[in-house]
PDB file of C-alpha atoms in Angstrom:
ATOM      1  CA  MET A   1      -0.463   0.158  -0.094  1.00 43.00           C
ATOM      2  CA  ALA A   2       1.157   2.587  -0.755  1.00 46.00           C
ATOM      3  CA  GLN A   3       2.298   5.454   1.979  1.00 50.00           C
ATOM      4  CA  LYS A   4       0.089   8.815   1.883  1.00 56.00           C
ATOM      5  CA  ASP A   5       3.177  12.174   2.162  1.00 64.00           C
ATOM      6  CA  GLU A   6       3.077  13.608   4.985  1.00 77.00           C
ATOM      7  CA  THR A   7       4.947  16.629   3.969  1.00 85.00           C
ATOM      8  CA  THR A   8       3.282  20.384   5.120  1.00 90.00           C
ATOM      9  CA  TYR A   9       4.309  24.128   3.300  1.00 94.00           C
ATOM     10  CA  ASP A  10       4.621  27.170   5.075  1.00 94.00           C
ATOM     11  CA  PHE A  11       2.521  28.872   2.440  1.00 96.00           C
ATOM     12  CA  PRO A  12       3.066  32.886   2.762  1.00 97.00           C
ATOM     13  CA  LYS A  13      -0.800  34.228   4.564  1.00 97.00           C
ATOM     14  CA  ASP A  14      -1.095  36.420   0.490  1.00 97.00           C
ATOM     15  CA  LEU A  15      -0.362  33.233  -1.693  1.00 97.00           C
ATOM     16  CA  ILE A  16      -3.104  31.621   0.301  1.00 97.00           C
ATOM     17  CA  LYS A  17      -5.589  34.433  -0.227  1.00 97.00           C
ATOM     18  CA  ALA A  18      -4.106  34.336  -3.760  1.00 98.00           C
ATOM     19  CA  GLN A  19      -5.074  30.915  -4.047  1.00 97.00           C
ATOM     20  CA  ASP A  20      -8.382  30.809  -2.306  1.00 97.00           C
ATOM     21  CA  GLU A  21      -9.562  33.733  -4.219  1.00 97.00           C
ATOM     22  CA  LEU A  22      -8.954  32.569  -7.346  1.00 97.00           C
ATOM     23  CA  GLU A  23     -11.017  29.480  -6.434  1.00 96.00           C
ATOM     24  CA  GLU A  24     -13.472  31.726  -5.934  1.00 97.00           C
ATOM     25  CA  VAL A  25     -13.401  33.450  -9.005  1.00 98.00           C
ATOM     26  CA  ARG A  26     -13.752  30.034 -11.269  1.00 97.00           C
ATOM     27  CA  GLY A  27     -16.514  28.772  -9.747  1.00 97.00           C
ATOM     28  CA  GLU A  28     -18.602  32.126 -10.433  1.00 98.00           C
ATOM     29  CA  LEU A  29     -17.038  31.551 -14.196  1.00 98.00           C
ATOM     30  CA  LYS A  30     -18.363  28.499 -14.216  1.00 98.00           C
ATOM     31  CA  ILE A  31     -21.647  29.340 -12.883  1.00 97.00           C
ATOM     32  CA  LEU A  32     -21.785  32.376 -15.152  1.00 97.00           C
ATOM     33  CA  LEU A  33     -20.564  30.858 -18.186  1.00 97.00           C
ATOM     34  CA  LYS A  34     -23.193  27.397 -18.296  1.00 97.00           C
ATOM     35  CA  LYS A  35     -26.119  30.166 -17.621  1.00 96.00           C
ATOM     36  CA  GLN A  36     -24.713  31.882 -21.279  1.00 97.00           C
ATOM     37  CA  PRO A  37     -26.284  31.309 -24.640  1.00 96.00           C
ATOM     38  CA  TRP A  38     -24.227  28.835 -27.050  1.00 93.00           C
ATOM     39  CA  SER A  39     -22.979  32.220 -29.145  1.00 94.00           C
ATOM     40  CA  VAL A  40     -22.088  35.398 -27.482  1.00 95.00           C
ATOM     41  CA  GLU A  41     -23.399  37.729 -30.512  1.00 96.00           C
ATOM     42  CA  PRO A  42     -26.866  37.212 -31.511  1.00 96.00           C
ATOM     43  CA  LEU A  43     -26.946  34.326 -34.078  1.00 94.00           C
ATOM     44  CA  ALA A  44     -29.995  32.153 -36.308  1.00 94.00           C
ATOM     45  CA  ALA A  45     -30.011  28.254 -35.404  1.00 93.00           C
ATOM     46  CA  TRP A  46     -28.634  26.169 -37.831  1.00 89.00           C
ATOM     47  CA  THR A  47     -28.720  22.601 -38.142  1.00 93.00           C
ATOM     48  CA  THR A  48     -25.674  20.296 -40.114  1.00 90.00           C
ATOM     49  CA  HIS A  49     -26.836  18.395 -43.770  1.00 86.00           C
ATOM     50  CA  GLU A  50     -27.791  15.050 -43.808  1.00 83.00           C
ATOM     51  CA  ASN A  51     -24.894  13.609 -45.327  1.00 83.00           C
ATOM     52  CA  HIS A  52     -22.960  15.062 -42.911  1.00 84.00           C
ATOM     53  CA  TRP A  53     -20.486  12.876 -40.653  1.00 86.00           C
ATOM     54  CA  ARG A  54     -21.755  13.561 -37.585  1.00 88.00           C
ATOM     55  CA  ALA A  55     -24.997  14.932 -37.326  1.00 87.00           C
ATOM     56  CA  SER A  56     -25.612  18.892 -34.902  1.00 90.00           C
ATOM     57  CA  SER A  57     -27.596  21.959 -34.357  1.00 91.00           C
ATOM     58  CA  ARG A  58     -28.116  24.845 -32.480  1.00 91.00           C
ATOM     59  CA  PRO A  59     -31.264  26.730 -31.617  1.00 93.00           C
ATOM     60  CA  ASP A  60     -31.034  30.360 -31.942  1.00 95.00           C
ATOM     61  CA  SER A  61     -29.014  32.579 -29.899  1.00 95.00           C
ATOM     62  CA  PRO A  62     -30.215  36.028 -28.030  1.00 96.00           C
ATOM     63  CA  GLY A  63     -26.215  36.521 -27.419  1.00 96.00           C
ATOM     64  CA  TRP A  64     -24.999  37.600 -24.279  1.00 96.00           C
ATOM     65  CA  ASP A  65     -26.223  40.245 -21.768  1.00 96.00           C
ATOM     66  CA  PRO A  66     -23.885  43.201 -21.708  1.00 97.00           C
ATOM     67  CA  ALA A  67     -23.891  43.026 -18.002  1.00 97.00           C
ATOM     68  CA  ASP A  68     -23.389  39.424 -18.259  1.00 97.00           C
ATOM     69  CA  GLN A  69     -20.458  40.141 -20.778  1.00 97.00           C
ATOM     70  CA  LEU A  70     -18.446  42.715 -18.751  1.00 98.00           C
ATOM     71  CA  ARG A  71     -18.895  40.677 -15.681  1.00 98.00           C
ATOM     72  CA  ILE A  72     -16.655  37.280 -17.568  1.00 98.00           C
ATOM     73  CA  GLY A  73     -14.819  39.620 -18.369  1.00 98.00           C
ATOM     74  CA  THR A  74     -13.723  41.265 -15.233  1.00 98.00           C
ATOM     75  CA  LEU A  75     -13.770  37.593 -13.818  1.00 98.00           C
ATOM     76  CA  ARG A  76     -11.710  36.629 -16.727  1.00 98.00           C
ATOM     77  CA  LYS A  77      -8.916  39.085 -16.451  1.00 98.00           C
ATOM     78  CA  ARG A  78      -8.981  39.016 -12.559  1.00 98.00           C
ATOM     79  CA  GLU A  79      -8.506  34.888 -12.654  1.00 98.00           C
ATOM     80  CA  LEU A  80      -5.154  35.751 -15.772  1.00 98.00           C
ATOM     81  CA  GLU A  81      -4.070  38.291 -12.549  1.00 98.00           C
ATOM     82  CA  LEU A  82      -4.452  35.713  -9.880  1.00 98.00           C
ATOM     83  CA  ALA A  83      -2.597  33.171 -11.585  1.00 98.00           C
ATOM     84  CA  ALA A  84       0.119  35.158 -12.436  1.00 98.00           C
ATOM     85  CA  LEU A  85       0.949  36.261  -8.939  1.00 98.00           C
ATOM     86  CA  ILE A  86       0.554  32.761  -7.989  1.00 97.00           C
ATOM     87  CA  VAL A  87       2.885  31.066 -10.036  1.00 97.00           C
ATOM     88  CA  GLY A  88       4.816  34.116  -9.794  1.00 97.00           C
ATOM     89  CA  HIS A  89       5.343  34.588  -6.311  1.00 97.00           C
ATOM     90  CA  PRO A  90       8.753  34.596  -4.657  1.00 97.00           C
ATOM     91  CA  PHE A  91       7.747  31.699  -2.061  1.00 97.00           C
ATOM     92  CA  TRP A  92       8.471  28.914  -5.020  1.00 97.00           C
ATOM     93  CA  LYS A  93      12.229  29.721  -5.003  1.00 96.00           C
ATOM     94  CA  GLU A  94      12.099  28.896  -1.644  1.00 96.00           C
ATOM     95  CA  ILE A  95      11.026  25.394  -2.311  1.00 95.00           C
ATOM     96  CA  ALA A  96      13.719  22.677  -4.290  1.00 94.00           C
ATOM     97  CA  ALA A  97      12.930  22.091  -8.229  1.00 95.00           C
ATOM     98  CA  GLU A  98      11.954  18.566  -7.621  1.00 95.00           C
ATOM     99  CA  GLU A  99       9.128  19.997  -4.809  1.00 95.00           C
ATOM    100  CA  ARG A 100       7.387  22.395  -6.367  1.00 95.00           C
ATOM    101  CA  ALA A 101       4.435  20.055  -7.942  1.00 95.00           C
ATOM    102  CA  ASP A 102       3.881  18.709  -4.774  1.00 95.00           C
ATOM    103  CA  ALA A 103       3.645  21.582  -3.297  1.00 96.00           C
ATOM    104  CA  ARG A 104       1.319  23.857  -5.508  1.00 96.00           C
ATOM    105  CA  THR A 105      -0.966  20.502  -5.686  1.00 95.00           C
ATOM    106  CA  LYS A 106      -0.836  21.266  -2.169  1.00 95.00           C
ATOM    107  CA  LEU A 107      -1.306  24.640  -2.442  1.00 96.00           C
ATOM    108  CA  LYS A 108      -4.645  23.896  -4.884  1.00 94.00           C
ATOM    109  CA  HIS A 109      -6.542  21.551  -2.067  1.00 92.00           C
ATOM    110  CA  HIS A 110      -5.287  23.283   1.086  1.00 88.00           C
ATOM    111  CA  GLY A 111      -9.032  24.099   1.632  1.00 78.00           C
ATOM    112  CA  GLN A 112     -10.067  20.413   1.278  1.00 74.00           C
ATOM    113  CA  SER A 113      -7.083  20.040   3.997  1.00 58.00           C
ATOM    114  CA  THR A 114      -8.508  22.816   6.619  1.00 53.00           C
ATOM    115  CA  GLU A 115     -12.087  21.425   5.927  1.00 55.00           C
ATOM    116  CA  LYS A 116     -11.407  17.550   6.773  1.00 54.00           C
ATOM    117  CA  ALA A 117      -9.338  18.879   9.934  1.00 53.00           C
ATOM    118  CA  THR A 118     -12.248  20.663  11.034  1.00 53.00           C
ATOM    119  CA  ALA A 119     -14.931  18.377  10.371  1.00 50.00           C
TER     120      ALA A 119
END
């Protein structure tokens, strides 16, 4: 049976905060994007030709609501900023190169281990 890796890292608070915010932003984006029509711009319905190798179709798309477009754009921009902050954080220089992937994974899942500890 494989042994569980118990290595822990002392992540800086700003790195944890950025990771938590990134998860929130991605969660909100996922919810917003699921609610959107298939096309950002209004487009008419279409269906592939009957002899097409894979049949598919789309209903009319009214396009995305301008407020949703703005919110999605803002969230995507923030997602990129947070990802760059996390990847470029000086903390990673303190971790040996061969341990960085493990440390990054543990940062991504730090909230799950916190939830288990409090449960």
